[in-house]
């Protein structure tokens, strides 16, 4: 149609996916005005509902629905309006003839939107009864990764998708597969990273408001919503729709991957998109609305559990930082020298701030563990640090951008966090991090044959991964604000430690 937006890889984040103008063929859509006159209908309505008349636009609902159905739908409309959410009916006998439908209802601006999916014949449903046991198993896991892993395992068992991933966003919008359960024999995606552009901004905003989308079959024709514009000249806003057709760019991405069905479910924390459960299937895969509702519910409870556990983690960081202070003070009280204790001290620090290498530069002596510059390289760096940090923590995740000589040791160090631990001359404890792209490797088969769509190889996970590698080139994992805080507390402790140790050393020398 004439309103169709020309999308390509340069304008993905402007593609108006919420007014895409079509639903998928597993459901149909009718939008009505406040007086229940049909304003829009998808062109598969007659097909799905089994109506003789294929053009419903301009008709009143009571011309093709029974009084009972109208009454029941009206009740649900009130629920949708009161809760400002999608109201649901499962296995509803819409025409009083034994054919059952699942119905989703929501308000979209001036319209009330109904979406219908043929429901499986009446059967005992237990989807909801799985949610609590699933959540209990998740809650038993001690770590965040463990919780996510258990969630992917049980979601796969519940929904039958070939692959279920937990995809977490970083502060810069890039994403990482942090947990995965996949059919044996399929290439694992665990640990892989993707650039922010793979899930563009407007999609993320939409996914906060509407937590679940399903693509049943990328090869199934979509059903156009007609007319494209209402009498006020506006397209139908499908933000809350449960049968919306997805962006053709994204479908091309799925096709390039050999994936035919996809589902993703939002994981929120404090109103922000924390991540997604992303599911793939290598065949068409439909799960009905009732099961999708159970999945949504699971994701919602999971989100709460997750935020609680992240809050606990943040609290335990404070406790750990305090513990570190006590351990460091204890180490010196028995008179050991800083140099002797450095290995143990480094170990202590790594429990609070993750790093790949650590060095101490004190009174002209340099000692390093792990991934770090050589002494010669460090001497130049120390002069740079002297100019950079008056007397506080200094950190960067892209050292070579501000200190070009660091290009000479990017094979070992991309980011650093420096703690000045004395005043004159400048002594430091420095934590180093390697280039993040170096620590992640694509484990899959590079020569796998794919048939590519019009936008070429960019829309494949491998190219996405390479795009991510370019974006983060020369960068380490960022230093989080919690790590800055821990570092600042640590600096004060170390200052005390160093002073005390040099005091004692001084006394011994006398
Ligand atoms: C949407 N992109 C998505 C979604 C995911 C991804 C999970 C949500 C839709 C869904 O449930 O399927 C990304 N999926 C991934 C990634 C993996 C995966 C990274 O399985 C890794 C294994 N996509 C691109 C590029 C563009 C793009 C380069 O890769 C544009 C420049 C666009 N992705 C794009 C758009 C959507 C999307 C427009 C929204 C789809 C919609 O909701 O209509």
XYZ file of C-alpha atoms and ligand atoms in Angstrom:
553
model
C 0.000 0.000 0.000
C 0.975 3.634 -0.477
C 1.680 4.186 3.212
C 4.256 1.447 3.358
C 7.518 2.762 4.656
C 10.643 2.001 2.670
C 12.903 0.285 5.156
C 16.539 -0.547 4.794
C 19.473 -1.039 7.119
C 20.082 2.697 7.487
C 16.689 3.667 8.902
C 15.649 0.688 10.997
C 15.030 2.751 14.084
C 12.568 4.964 12.231
C 10.463 2.141 10.859
C 7.027 2.659 12.442
C 6.465 -0.971 13.441
C 3.483 -0.092 15.661
C 1.466 0.991 12.590
C 2.679 -1.750 10.293
C -0.829 -2.240 8.879
C -1.053 -6.019 9.009
C -1.516 -9.011 11.278
C -0.182 -12.521 10.901
C -2.365 -15.196 9.381
C -2.800 -17.112 12.658
C -5.294 -14.476 13.799
C -7.591 -11.799 12.479
C -8.370 -8.298 13.663
C -11.421 -6.058 13.775
C -11.337 -2.476 15.050
C -14.621 -0.812 15.918
C -15.682 2.714 16.816
C -17.440 3.549 20.090
C -20.812 2.726 18.466
C -19.495 -0.693 17.414
C -19.227 0.034 13.714
C -16.326 -1.777 12.063
C -13.620 0.726 11.091
C -10.829 -1.661 10.108
C -10.635 -5.384 9.471
C -7.780 -7.623 8.433
C -8.412 -9.250 5.076
C -8.530 -12.766 6.559
C -11.508 -12.072 8.844
C -14.058 -13.991 6.801
C -11.594 -16.834 6.550
C -10.864 -17.143 10.253
C -14.331 -16.402 11.581
C -16.065 -18.325 8.785
C -18.251 -15.438 7.664
C -19.966 -15.251 4.287
C -19.303 -11.540 3.867
C -15.649 -10.707 3.485
C -16.075 -6.920 3.733
C -17.117 -6.006 7.249
C -16.087 -2.356 7.195
C -19.077 -0.106 7.897
C -21.159 -2.924 9.373
C -22.260 -2.978 12.977
C -20.971 -5.858 15.108
C -24.553 -6.934 15.808
C -25.014 -7.721 12.120
C -22.763 -10.766 12.435
C -22.401 -11.548 16.157
C -25.047 -12.970 18.475
C -26.587 -10.925 21.293
C -24.861 -13.179 23.820
C -21.473 -12.653 22.194
C -22.021 -8.892 22.080
C -22.943 -8.918 25.744
C -19.863 -10.918 26.738
C -17.538 -8.836 24.585
C -18.982 -5.661 26.078
C -18.148 -6.953 29.549
C -14.557 -7.587 28.471
C -14.293 -4.151 26.864
C -15.032 -2.697 30.285
C -12.239 -4.803 31.763
C -9.833 -3.601 29.053
C -10.772 0.011 29.663
C -10.645 -0.248 33.428
C -7.255 -1.959 33.477
C -5.865 -0.167 30.409
C -4.589 -3.565 29.340
C -5.386 -6.382 26.984
C -8.479 -8.280 28.137
C -8.664 -11.956 27.227
C -11.195 -14.717 26.574
C -10.045 -18.275 26.028
C -11.965 -20.952 24.159
C -15.012 -18.750 23.643
C -17.870 -20.067 21.491
C -18.337 -16.877 19.500
C -21.129 -18.037 17.187
C -22.769 -20.562 19.478
C -21.919 -23.342 17.033
C -19.159 -25.167 18.894
C -16.262 -23.410 17.184
C -14.023 -21.903 19.854
C -11.941 -18.747 19.671
C -9.385 -17.038 21.840
C -10.083 -13.314 21.925
C -7.855 -10.374 22.823
C -9.423 -6.949 23.314
C -7.786 -3.605 23.849
C -8.373 0.079 23.214
C -6.287 1.826 20.606
C -6.978 5.566 20.584
C -10.560 5.975 19.359
C -10.996 2.297 18.464
C -11.636 -0.919 20.326
C -9.569 -3.684 18.796
C -10.628 -7.344 18.772
C -8.242 -10.092 17.737
C -9.495 -13.622 17.201
C -7.578 -16.872 16.951
C -9.232 -20.235 16.388
C -8.815 -22.072 19.696
C -8.069 -25.750 20.042
C -11.184 -27.813 20.802
C -12.081 -27.708 24.455
C -9.369 -29.484 26.427
C -8.160 -29.446 29.991
C -5.713 -26.579 30.255
C -2.915 -26.653 32.741
C -0.503 -24.054 31.339
C -1.064 -21.700 34.248
C -0.454 -24.464 36.754
C 3.136 -24.777 35.433
C 4.037 -21.188 36.195
C 4.417 -21.549 39.956
C 6.575 -24.707 39.915
C 8.724 -23.091 37.190
C 9.164 -20.005 39.312
C 9.992 -22.073 42.375
C 12.825 -23.806 40.536
C 14.111 -20.472 39.255
C 14.056 -18.977 42.736
C 16.107 -21.889 44.084
C 19.069 -20.907 41.922
C 21.691 -18.881 43.726
C 23.093 -16.781 40.913
C 21.536 -14.552 38.326
C 22.994 -16.689 35.537
C 21.594 -19.795 37.204
C 18.149 -18.228 37.424
C 18.236 -17.253 33.757
C 19.495 -20.693 32.764
C 16.696 -22.400 34.665
C 14.182 -20.011 33.100
C 15.313 -20.873 29.557
C 15.161 -24.562 30.386
C 11.634 -24.456 31.706
C 10.399 -22.069 29.003
C 11.646 -24.471 26.377
C 9.875 -27.334 28.112
C 6.666 -25.300 28.321
C 6.611 -23.916 24.780
C 8.496 -26.469 22.684
C 10.739 -23.918 20.930
C 14.019 -25.357 19.582
C 16.060 -22.592 21.195
C 15.310 -20.367 24.179
C 17.814 -17.656 25.023
C 18.032 -15.077 27.741
C 19.303 -11.943 26.084
C 20.497 -9.155 28.398
C 21.063 -5.521 27.418
C 24.129 -3.591 28.575
C 24.078 0.119 29.352
C 25.163 0.927 25.773
C 22.250 -1.067 24.329
C 24.401 -3.951 23.102
C 23.100 -7.363 24.045
C 24.542 -10.636 25.249
C 23.129 -14.159 25.315
C 23.655 -14.973 28.999
C 21.681 -18.221 29.166
C 20.431 -20.683 26.594
C 18.690 -24.010 26.230
C 18.837 -25.406 22.719
C 18.018 -28.677 20.926
C 21.068 -30.905 20.806
C 23.018 -30.550 17.569
C 22.240 -26.858 17.039
C 25.043 -24.330 17.212
C 25.001 -22.632 20.628
C 24.653 -18.824 20.793
C 25.536 -18.621 24.469
C 28.004 -15.824 25.195
C 27.518 -14.053 21.880
C 27.076 -10.293 21.749
C 25.078 -8.127 19.404
C 25.017 -4.411 18.624
C 22.163 -2.228 19.844
C 20.893 -1.787 16.261
C 19.748 -5.425 16.050
C 16.798 -4.495 18.227
C 16.209 -0.859 17.307
C 15.122 1.798 19.767
C 11.455 1.991 18.766
C 11.162 -1.795 19.082
C 12.593 -1.634 22.618
C 10.123 1.066 23.572
C 7.287 -0.981 22.143
C 8.471 -4.099 23.977
C 8.197 -2.255 27.299
C 4.511 -1.602 26.623
C 3.732 -4.953 24.993
C 5.669 -7.817 26.531
C 5.273 -10.635 24.015
C 5.467 -11.105 20.265
C 5.232 -14.251 18.279
C 6.140 -14.905 14.658
C 4.435 -18.184 13.810
C 5.875 -18.647 10.336
C 8.002 -16.149 8.433
C 6.781 -17.701 5.170
C 3.074 -17.353 5.896
C 1.441 -14.445 4.056
C 0.453 -11.550 6.299
C -3.119 -10.263 6.397
C -3.431 -6.579 5.492
C -5.602 -4.355 7.652
C -8.118 -2.396 5.542
C -8.656 0.418 5.126
C -5.158 1.631 5.903
C -6.399 4.909 7.372
C -9.519 5.643 9.427
C -11.843 8.535 8.506
C -9.610 10.855 10.540
C -6.698 9.917 8.327
C -4.914 7.864 10.980
C -3.508 4.340 10.684
C -4.490 1.823 13.365
C -1.986 1.800 16.224
C -1.060 -1.857 16.842
C 1.163 -1.285 19.887
C -0.952 -3.576 22.077
C -1.838 -6.043 19.349
C -1.101 -9.729 19.924
C -1.203 -10.766 16.243
C 0.789 -7.857 14.724
C 2.934 -8.645 11.699
C 6.607 -7.981 12.406
C 9.077 -5.786 10.539
C 10.183 -7.254 7.185
C 13.778 -6.409 8.138
C 13.528 -8.616 11.163
C 11.831 -11.388 9.179
C 14.745 -11.273 6.751
C 17.109 -11.636 9.708
C 15.215 -14.695 10.901
C 15.117 -16.151 7.370
C 18.868 -15.688 6.971
C 19.373 -17.615 10.196
C 17.237 -20.490 8.978
C 14.682 -19.700 11.682
C 10.993 -19.971 10.757
C 9.251 -19.116 14.015
C 10.278 -16.719 16.753
C 8.940 -15.450 20.028
C 10.348 -12.889 22.393
C 9.157 -11.879 25.831
C 10.252 -8.749 27.651
C 12.104 -8.876 30.945
C 11.711 -5.570 32.750
C 13.468 -4.079 35.702
C 12.210 -0.863 37.285
C 10.185 -0.075 34.182
C 13.162 -0.466 31.855
C 13.842 -3.250 29.376
C 16.451 -5.421 31.101
C 16.435 -8.119 28.457
C 14.352 -10.581 26.486
C 13.656 -14.241 26.421
C 14.249 -14.879 22.718
C 13.000 -18.134 21.232
C 13.625 -19.696 17.823
C 12.091 -22.611 16.006
C 13.363 -24.137 12.778
C 9.838 -24.939 11.597
C 6.623 -23.022 11.839
C 5.577 -22.982 15.500
C 2.287 -21.796 16.940
C 1.510 -21.613 20.612
C -1.986 -20.518 21.468
C -3.015 -17.381 23.319
C -3.628 -19.145 26.604
C -0.133 -20.616 26.632
C 1.300 -17.232 25.580
C -0.537 -15.711 28.516
C 1.125 -18.234 30.848
C 4.504 -17.332 29.335
C 3.812 -13.619 29.859
C 2.867 -14.279 33.441
C 6.032 -16.291 33.988
C 8.159 -13.499 32.499
C 6.431 -10.971 34.707
C 7.049 -12.911 37.915
C 10.563 -13.679 36.715
C 11.131 -9.934 36.298
C 10.165 -9.299 39.920
C 12.344 -12.145 41.158
C 15.205 -10.847 39.087
C 14.965 -7.310 40.380
C 14.876 -8.600 43.883
C 17.925 -10.709 43.299
C 19.777 -7.813 41.623
C 18.948 -5.612 44.586
C 20.318 -8.293 46.888
C 23.437 -8.472 44.741
C 23.922 -4.735 45.075
C 23.547 -4.995 48.828
C 25.984 -7.871 49.006
C 28.456 -5.760 47.020
C 28.426 -3.282 49.870
C 28.965 -6.082 52.360
C 31.773 -7.521 50.261
C 33.444 -4.134 49.981
C 33.320 -3.818 53.768
C 34.723 -7.337 54.124
C 37.557 -6.408 51.809
C 38.408 -3.438 53.964
C 38.555 -5.633 57.066
C 40.664 -8.308 55.354
C 43.142 -5.795 54.033
C 43.537 -4.157 57.412
C 43.988 -7.559 59.042
C 46.708 -8.545 56.579
C 48.928 -5.689 57.558
C 48.324 -5.829 61.263
C 50.578 -8.898 61.445
C 53.426 -6.889 60.019
C 53.742 -8.378 56.535
C 55.106 -6.166 53.795
C 52.877 -4.923 51.034
C 54.984 -6.593 48.367
C 54.769 -9.984 50.106
C 51.069 -9.654 50.525
C 50.344 -8.294 47.055
C 49.223 -11.619 45.569
C 46.721 -12.148 48.353
C 45.604 -8.541 48.212
C 45.028 -8.832 44.451
C 42.911 -11.895 45.105
C 40.875 -10.024 47.698
C 40.268 -7.163 45.300
C 39.125 -9.440 42.503
C 36.210 -10.583 44.631
C 34.885 -7.030 44.558
C 35.931 -5.622 41.178
C 36.426 -8.020 38.271
C 39.615 -7.516 36.268
C 42.004 -9.417 34.016
C 45.211 -8.003 35.449
C 46.401 -5.983 38.413
C 49.575 -4.082 39.141
C 51.061 -2.148 41.974
C 53.463 0.689 41.442
C 54.898 1.835 44.707
C 58.081 3.678 45.556
C 59.451 3.027 42.079
C 58.740 -0.722 42.190
C 56.351 -2.315 39.710
C 54.711 -5.670 40.186
C 51.998 -7.056 37.936
C 49.757 -10.119 37.839
C 47.690 -11.338 34.907
C 47.037 -9.289 31.801
C 49.033 -6.079 32.297
C 51.588 -3.758 30.690
C 55.290 -4.437 31.128
C 57.208 -2.269 33.569
C 58.578 -0.190 30.708
C 55.129 0.313 29.239
C 53.813 1.180 32.649
C 56.360 3.913 33.330
C 54.925 5.950 30.455
C 51.416 5.159 31.614
C 52.237 6.258 35.163
C 53.237 9.700 33.885
C 49.914 9.894 32.044
C 48.046 8.861 35.196
C 49.843 11.528 37.205
C 48.309 14.153 34.941
C 44.918 12.466 34.813
C 44.087 11.852 38.450
C 44.492 14.416 41.148
C 43.713 12.150 44.094
C 40.734 10.106 43.092
C 39.839 6.977 41.206
C 40.435 7.182 37.477
C 38.853 4.725 35.072
C 38.464 4.314 31.344
C 37.183 1.519 29.151
C 39.012 2.868 26.090
C 42.535 3.696 27.210
C 44.118 4.010 23.761
C 41.649 6.761 22.839
C 43.040 9.041 25.527
C 46.542 7.603 25.825
C 47.607 6.614 22.291
C 50.765 4.822 23.442
C 48.453 2.175 24.914
C 48.014 0.932 21.333
C 51.316 -0.849 21.976
C 49.739 -3.151 24.529
C 46.109 -3.505 23.408
C 46.763 -7.219 23.134
C 46.723 -7.211 26.941
C 44.945 -4.058 28.116
C 42.043 -1.980 26.800
C 40.677 -0.436 29.978
C 41.997 0.403 33.405
C 40.939 1.593 36.798
C 43.657 3.359 38.750
C 43.663 3.909 42.493
C 46.193 6.448 43.698
C 47.396 5.078 47.028
C 49.824 7.745 48.152
C 50.398 11.385 47.513
C 54.008 12.012 46.641
C 55.480 10.442 44.616
C 52.494 8.938 42.877
C 51.892 5.308 43.772
C 49.101 3.312 42.225
C 47.214 0.116 42.286
C 45.848 -0.381 38.798
C 43.243 -2.862 37.631
C 43.306 -3.792 33.957
C 40.666 -5.194 31.659
C 41.260 -6.811 28.300
C 39.516 -5.792 25.118
C 36.023 -7.251 25.485
C 35.879 -8.360 21.834
C 38.952 -10.507 22.454
C 37.357 -12.379 25.289
C 34.311 -13.436 23.220
C 34.688 -15.781 20.296
C 32.093 -17.005 17.834
C 32.079 -20.723 18.351
C 29.824 -21.620 15.425
C 30.606 -23.007 12.018
C 31.812 -20.119 9.809
C 31.041 -21.820 6.513
C 27.420 -22.618 7.125
C 25.439 -22.063 3.939
C 22.714 -19.461 4.132
C 20.486 -17.996 1.487
C 20.568 -14.286 1.997
C 17.726 -11.790 1.559
C 17.893 -8.420 -0.250
C 19.838 -6.696 2.526
C 22.626 -9.233 2.354
C 24.769 -10.804 4.990
C 24.484 -7.955 7.502
C 21.218 -9.453 8.710
C 22.807 -12.575 10.136
C 23.955 -13.290 13.673
C 27.534 -13.685 12.517
C 27.601 -10.271 10.833
C 25.804 -8.802 13.835
C 28.488 -10.249 16.014
C 31.162 -8.751 13.761
C 29.338 -5.407 13.843
C 29.396 -5.579 17.615
C 33.120 -6.388 17.550
C 33.715 -3.242 15.457
C 31.677 -1.091 17.850
C 33.599 -2.255 20.890
C 37.000 -2.386 19.192
C 39.677 -1.204 21.592
C 37.249 -1.150 24.489
C 37.060 -3.161 27.656
C 33.902 -4.024 29.554
C 32.733 -0.766 31.161
C 33.448 0.021 34.801
C 30.053 0.064 36.442
C 29.036 2.776 38.852
C 28.929 0.188 41.641
C 32.548 -0.666 40.788
C 33.532 3.009 40.892
C 31.993 3.246 44.337
C 33.752 0.099 45.533
C 37.016 1.419 44.067
C 36.677 4.681 45.910
C 36.151 2.915 49.228
C 39.068 0.647 48.376
C 41.320 3.616 47.637
C 40.783 4.980 51.101
C 41.492 1.591 52.682
C 44.610 1.119 50.571
C 45.842 4.554 51.456
C 45.662 3.500 55.079
C 47.281 0.137 54.359
C 50.129 1.613 52.364
C 50.798 4.317 54.894
C 50.824 1.840 57.726
C 53.032 -0.605 55.880
C 55.548 1.990 54.882
C 55.534 3.220 58.476
C 56.330 -0.262 59.674
C 58.932 -0.825 56.979
C 60.449 2.480 57.972
C 60.518 1.475 61.611
C 62.157 -1.854 60.729
C 64.813 -0.081 58.717
C 65.700 2.155 61.669
C 13.441 -7.157 16.388
N 15.646 -8.270 16.773
C 14.294 -8.107 17.016
C 13.892 -9.020 18.033
C 15.005 -9.754 18.372
C 16.080 -9.294 17.569
C 15.034 -10.818 19.453
C 12.524 -9.143 18.647
C 11.559 -9.787 17.710
C 11.386 -11.280 17.911
O 10.777 -11.686 18.886
O 11.846 -12.075 17.055
C 17.440 -9.704 17.552
N 17.251 -12.113 17.710
C 17.958 -10.984 17.718
C 19.325 -11.283 17.937
C 19.415 -12.613 18.057
C 18.099 -13.139 17.926
C 20.439 -10.338 18.012
O 17.787 -14.318 18.005
C 20.651 -13.368 18.265
C 20.739 -14.657 18.260
N 17.607 -6.185 13.032
C 18.917 -6.259 12.681
C 19.269 -5.034 12.026
C 18.140 -4.254 12.003
C 17.093 -4.981 12.663
C 20.649 -4.766 11.504
O 19.659 -7.200 12.882
C 17.969 -2.906 11.481
C 19.020 -2.137 11.100
C 15.764 -4.521 12.885
N 14.932 -6.075 14.682
C 14.798 -5.077 13.779
C 13.453 -4.561 13.879
C 12.806 -5.300 14.871
C 13.753 -6.246 15.356
C 12.886 -3.418 13.062
C 11.376 -5.144 15.347
C 10.500 -6.247 14.869
C 9.057 -5.979 15.231
O 8.698 -6.097 16.431
O 8.295 -5.642 14.315
